[in-house]
Coordinates of C-alpha atoms and ligand atoms in Angstrom, one line a residue:
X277 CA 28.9 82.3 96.3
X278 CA 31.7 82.9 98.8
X279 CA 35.0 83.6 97.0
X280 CA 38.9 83.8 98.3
X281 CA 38.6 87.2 96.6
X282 CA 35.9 88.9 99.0
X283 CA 37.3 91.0 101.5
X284 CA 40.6 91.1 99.9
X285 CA 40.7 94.4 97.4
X286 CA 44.2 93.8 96.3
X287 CA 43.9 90.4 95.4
X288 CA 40.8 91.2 93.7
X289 CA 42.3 93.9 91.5
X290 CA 45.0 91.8 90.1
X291 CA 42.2 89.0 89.5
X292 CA 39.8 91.4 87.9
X293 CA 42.5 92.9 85.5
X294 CA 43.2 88.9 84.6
X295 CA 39.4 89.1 83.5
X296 CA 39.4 93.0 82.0
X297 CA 42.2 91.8 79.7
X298 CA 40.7 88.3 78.5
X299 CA 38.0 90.2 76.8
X300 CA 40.0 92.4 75.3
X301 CA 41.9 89.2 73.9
X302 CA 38.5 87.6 72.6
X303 CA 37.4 91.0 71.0
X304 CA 40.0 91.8 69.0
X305 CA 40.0 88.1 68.1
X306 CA 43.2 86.9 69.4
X307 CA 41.7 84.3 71.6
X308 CA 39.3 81.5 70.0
X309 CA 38.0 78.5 72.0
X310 CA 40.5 78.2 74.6
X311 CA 43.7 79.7 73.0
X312 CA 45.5 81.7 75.4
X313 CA 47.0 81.7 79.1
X314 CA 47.5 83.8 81.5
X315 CA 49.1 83.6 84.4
X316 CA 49.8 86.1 87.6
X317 CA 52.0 85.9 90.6
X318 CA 50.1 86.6 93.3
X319 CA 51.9 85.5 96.6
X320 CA 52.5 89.2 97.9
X321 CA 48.4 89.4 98.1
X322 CA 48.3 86.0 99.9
X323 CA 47.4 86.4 103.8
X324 CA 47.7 83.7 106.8
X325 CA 44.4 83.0 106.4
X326 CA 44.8 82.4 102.7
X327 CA 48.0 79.7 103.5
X328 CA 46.0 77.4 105.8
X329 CA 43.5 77.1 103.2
X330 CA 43.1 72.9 102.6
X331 CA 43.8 71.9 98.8
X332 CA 41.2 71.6 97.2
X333 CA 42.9 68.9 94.2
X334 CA 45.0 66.0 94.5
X335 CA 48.9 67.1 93.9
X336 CA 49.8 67.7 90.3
X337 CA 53.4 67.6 88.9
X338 CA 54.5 70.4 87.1
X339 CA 56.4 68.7 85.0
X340 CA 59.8 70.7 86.0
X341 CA 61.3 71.2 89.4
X342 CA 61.4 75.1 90.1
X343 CA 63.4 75.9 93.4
X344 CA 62.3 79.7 93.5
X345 CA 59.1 78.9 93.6
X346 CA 58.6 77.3 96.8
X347 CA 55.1 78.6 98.7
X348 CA 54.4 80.9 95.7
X349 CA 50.7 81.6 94.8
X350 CA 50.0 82.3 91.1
X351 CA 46.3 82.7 89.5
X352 CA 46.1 80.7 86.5
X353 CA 43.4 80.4 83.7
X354 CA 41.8 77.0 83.2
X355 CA 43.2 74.5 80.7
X356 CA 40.2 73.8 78.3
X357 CA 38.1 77.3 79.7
X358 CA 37.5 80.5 77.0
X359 CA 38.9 84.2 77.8
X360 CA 35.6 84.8 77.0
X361 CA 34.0 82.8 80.2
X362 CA 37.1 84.2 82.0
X363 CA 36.4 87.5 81.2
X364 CA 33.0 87.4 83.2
X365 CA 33.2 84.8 85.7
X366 CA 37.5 84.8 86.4
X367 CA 37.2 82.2 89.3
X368 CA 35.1 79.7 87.2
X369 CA 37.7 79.8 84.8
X370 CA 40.7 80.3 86.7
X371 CA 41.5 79.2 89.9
X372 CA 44.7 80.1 92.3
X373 CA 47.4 77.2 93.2
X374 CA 50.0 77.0 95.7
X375 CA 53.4 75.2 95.0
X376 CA 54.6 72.6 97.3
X377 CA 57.1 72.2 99.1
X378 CA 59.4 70.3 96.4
X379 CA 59.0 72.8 93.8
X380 CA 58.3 70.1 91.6
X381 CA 54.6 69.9 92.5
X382 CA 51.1 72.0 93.1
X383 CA 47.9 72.1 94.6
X384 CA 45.2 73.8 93.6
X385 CA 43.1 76.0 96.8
X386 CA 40.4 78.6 95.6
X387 CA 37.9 78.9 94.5
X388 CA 37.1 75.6 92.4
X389 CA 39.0 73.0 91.5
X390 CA 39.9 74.0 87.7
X391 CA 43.0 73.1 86.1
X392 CA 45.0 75.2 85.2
X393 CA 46.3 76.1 81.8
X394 CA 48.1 73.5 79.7
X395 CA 51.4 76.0 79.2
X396 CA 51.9 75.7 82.8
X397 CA 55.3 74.5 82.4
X398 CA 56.0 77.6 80.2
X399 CA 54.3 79.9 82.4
X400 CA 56.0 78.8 85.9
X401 CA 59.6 78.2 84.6
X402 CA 59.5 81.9 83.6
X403 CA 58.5 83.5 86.7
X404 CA 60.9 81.0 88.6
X405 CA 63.2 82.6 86.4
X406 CA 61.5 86.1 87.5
X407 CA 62.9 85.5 90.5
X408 CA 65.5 84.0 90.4
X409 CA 67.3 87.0 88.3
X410 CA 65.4 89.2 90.4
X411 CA 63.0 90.6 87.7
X412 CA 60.1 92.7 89.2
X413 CA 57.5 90.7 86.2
X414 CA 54.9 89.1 87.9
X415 CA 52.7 88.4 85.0
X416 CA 52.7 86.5 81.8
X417 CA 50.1 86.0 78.6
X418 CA 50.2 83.7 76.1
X419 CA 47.7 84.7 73.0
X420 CA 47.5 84.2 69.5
X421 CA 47.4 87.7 67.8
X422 CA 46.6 87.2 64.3
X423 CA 48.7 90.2 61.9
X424 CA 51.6 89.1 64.4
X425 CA 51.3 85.3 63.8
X426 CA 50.4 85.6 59.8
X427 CA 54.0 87.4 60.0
X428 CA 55.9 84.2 60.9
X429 CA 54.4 82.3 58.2
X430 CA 57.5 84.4 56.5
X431 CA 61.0 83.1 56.6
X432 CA 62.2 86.5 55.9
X433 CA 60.6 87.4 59.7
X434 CA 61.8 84.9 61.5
X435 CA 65.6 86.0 61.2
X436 CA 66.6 87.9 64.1
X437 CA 65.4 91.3 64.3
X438 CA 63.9 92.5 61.1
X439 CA 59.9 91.6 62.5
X440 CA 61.2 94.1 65.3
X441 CA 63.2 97.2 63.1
X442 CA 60.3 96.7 60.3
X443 CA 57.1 96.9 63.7
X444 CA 59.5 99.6 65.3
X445 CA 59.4 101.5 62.4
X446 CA 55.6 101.5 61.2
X447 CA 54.7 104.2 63.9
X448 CA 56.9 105.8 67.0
X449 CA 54.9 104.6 69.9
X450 CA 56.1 100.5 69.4
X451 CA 59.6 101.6 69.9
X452 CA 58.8 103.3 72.8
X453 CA 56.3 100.9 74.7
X454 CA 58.0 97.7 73.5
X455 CA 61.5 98.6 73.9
X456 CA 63.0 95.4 74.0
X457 CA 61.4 94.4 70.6
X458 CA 59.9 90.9 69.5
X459 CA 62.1 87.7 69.8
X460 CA 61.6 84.5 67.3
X461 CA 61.3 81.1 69.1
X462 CA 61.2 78.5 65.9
X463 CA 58.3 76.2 65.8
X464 CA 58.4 73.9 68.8
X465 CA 55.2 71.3 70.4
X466 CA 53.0 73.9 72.6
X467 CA 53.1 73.1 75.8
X468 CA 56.6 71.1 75.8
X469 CA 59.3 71.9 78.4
X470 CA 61.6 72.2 75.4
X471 CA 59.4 75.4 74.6
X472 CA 59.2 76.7 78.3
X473 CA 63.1 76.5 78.0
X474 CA 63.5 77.9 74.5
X475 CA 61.2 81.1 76.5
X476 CA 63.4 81.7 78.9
X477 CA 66.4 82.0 76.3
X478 CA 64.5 84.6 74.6
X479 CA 62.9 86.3 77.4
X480 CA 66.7 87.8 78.3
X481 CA 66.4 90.2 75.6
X482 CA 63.5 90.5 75.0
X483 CA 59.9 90.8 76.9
X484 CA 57.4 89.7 74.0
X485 CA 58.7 86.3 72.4
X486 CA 57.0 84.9 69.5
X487 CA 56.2 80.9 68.7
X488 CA 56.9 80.8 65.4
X489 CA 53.2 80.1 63.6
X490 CA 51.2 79.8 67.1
X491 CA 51.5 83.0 68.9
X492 CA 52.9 85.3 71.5
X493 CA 54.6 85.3 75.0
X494 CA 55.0 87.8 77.0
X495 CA 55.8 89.4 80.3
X496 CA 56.0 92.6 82.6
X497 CA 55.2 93.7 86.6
X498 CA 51.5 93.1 85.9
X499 CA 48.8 91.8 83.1
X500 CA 48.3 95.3 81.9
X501 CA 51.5 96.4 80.6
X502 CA 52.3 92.6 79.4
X503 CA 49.0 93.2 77.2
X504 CA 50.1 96.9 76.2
X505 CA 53.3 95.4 74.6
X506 CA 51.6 92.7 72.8
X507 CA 49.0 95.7 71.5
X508 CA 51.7 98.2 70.2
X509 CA 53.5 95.2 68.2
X510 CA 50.2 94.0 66.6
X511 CA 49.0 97.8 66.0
X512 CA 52.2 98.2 64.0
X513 CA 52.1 95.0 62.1
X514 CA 47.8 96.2 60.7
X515 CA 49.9 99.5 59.9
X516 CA 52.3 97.3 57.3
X517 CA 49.1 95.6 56.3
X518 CA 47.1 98.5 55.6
X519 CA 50.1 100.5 53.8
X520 CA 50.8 96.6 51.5
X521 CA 46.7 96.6 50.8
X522 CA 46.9 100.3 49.4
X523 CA 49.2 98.6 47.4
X524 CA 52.6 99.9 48.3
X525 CA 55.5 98.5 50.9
X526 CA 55.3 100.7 53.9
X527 CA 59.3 103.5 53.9
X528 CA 59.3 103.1 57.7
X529 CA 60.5 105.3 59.8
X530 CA 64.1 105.8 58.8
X531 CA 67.4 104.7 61.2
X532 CA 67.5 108.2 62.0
X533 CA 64.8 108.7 63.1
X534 CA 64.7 105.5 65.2
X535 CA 67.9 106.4 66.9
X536 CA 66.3 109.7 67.7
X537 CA 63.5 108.1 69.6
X538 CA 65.7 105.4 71.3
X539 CA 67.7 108.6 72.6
X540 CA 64.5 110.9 73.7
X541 CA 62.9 107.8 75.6
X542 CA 65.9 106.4 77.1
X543 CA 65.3 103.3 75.5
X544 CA 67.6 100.4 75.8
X545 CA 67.8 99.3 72.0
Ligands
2HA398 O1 45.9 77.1 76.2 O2 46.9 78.6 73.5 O3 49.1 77.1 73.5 C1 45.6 77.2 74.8 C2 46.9 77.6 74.1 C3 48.0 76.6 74.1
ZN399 ZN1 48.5 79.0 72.2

């Protein structure tokens, strides 16, 4: 079947690394039925041939007016499809939409008509906001990583901070690859503009948010390094498991030894 993505390597890649990392998100069981979303600006890999391409849906309201978004291109996973499905067949499950002139509006143009994903709001207000503060992030993922999520169950976690010091501290390499830490969005309706702006309050300190008792947010230049800080988090919260199911509560590295790292990697916190 003929695709938008033939012929165009670049596009391809950033399409294919959409699919790599949505079954990585099913295998390590982060992503059941259709949990997740992930979505990727794409409008530097968009060509004139690509912008005279007819709609292929009716016009859809986002649901927010975004005014940096005028003519951008983003790939989007599906609203109802499974990372699984999108990790083999990314344009049955996924599909690329253009924004319309009104910034209030889209249409989707490749390869199949397939809604896109039902945080859309979420998704496009932050990379308007990308934009607009001239952030190079282009991609975001939305996934429910289970160690991380079972943590906000706690009240104790949800107070700003002490997920981040006590995840920093279970093993160097968090600090270092999620510099900016974890930030705690209280419990608010998925999919809600009230959620997409509580995102982009968080977002300015931090580059992984967490919905309190639904999952993770987060952002960077492409899906990659978005998933890598996602990884290091969780990887750190299965260390304080492990250490609480030998049967003891995990020292941590100590302040120290934190400060040492922030200063050795340059790190902003
Ligand atoms: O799209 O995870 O939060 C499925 C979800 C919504
Ligand atoms: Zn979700």
């Amino acid at each position: 079947m003929k695709s938008v993505l033939d012929n165009r390597p670049a596009l391809a890649t950033e399409v294919y690394k959409v699919a790599e990392i949505a079954g990585y998100l099913w295998e390590k069981g982060w992503a059941e039925r259709n949990g997740g979303n992930i979505t990727v600006n794409i409008t530097e890999h968009i060509d004139d041939e690509i912008k005279a391409l007819p709609a292929i849906s009716e016009i859809k309201s986002i649901g927010v007016t975004l005014p940096h978004l005028k003519g951008c291109y983003f790939y989007c996973k599906g609203t109802n499809k499974r990372m699984r499905d999108l990790a083999r067949w990314p344009m049955q499950n996924g599909s690329i939409i253009r924004i319309l002139d009104d910034c209030a509006s889209y249409v989707i143009i490749a390869d199949e008509p397939v809604m896109p994903t039902s945080e859309l709001p979420s998704h496009l207000s932050v990379h308007n906001w990308f934009i607009e503060t001239g952030k190079p992030y282009k991609a975001s993922v939305h996934t429910h990583p289970i160690e991380l999520v079972a943590m906000t169950h706690c009240k104790r976690f949800l107070e700003k901070d002490v997920a981040t010091n006590l995840l920093w501290s279970m093993i160097p390499e968090t600090k270092a690859f999620c510099p900016r830490g974890l930030g705690i969005i209280p419990y608010t309706l998925p999919g809600s503009n009230e959620l997409a702006e509580a995102t982009i309050r968080e977002l300015d300190d931090y580059d992984v948010v967490m919905w309190e008792k639904h999952g993770v947010f987060a952002v960077d230049t492409d899906v990659m390094a978005a998933f890598d800080q996602i990884d290091v988090l969780n990887k750190s919260a299965l260390i304080y498991i492990a250490s609480k199911n030998m049967g003891f509560e995990p020292d941590g590295m100590s302040q120290e030894q934190m400060r040492e790292m922030s200063k050795a990697f340059n790190l902003p916190k």
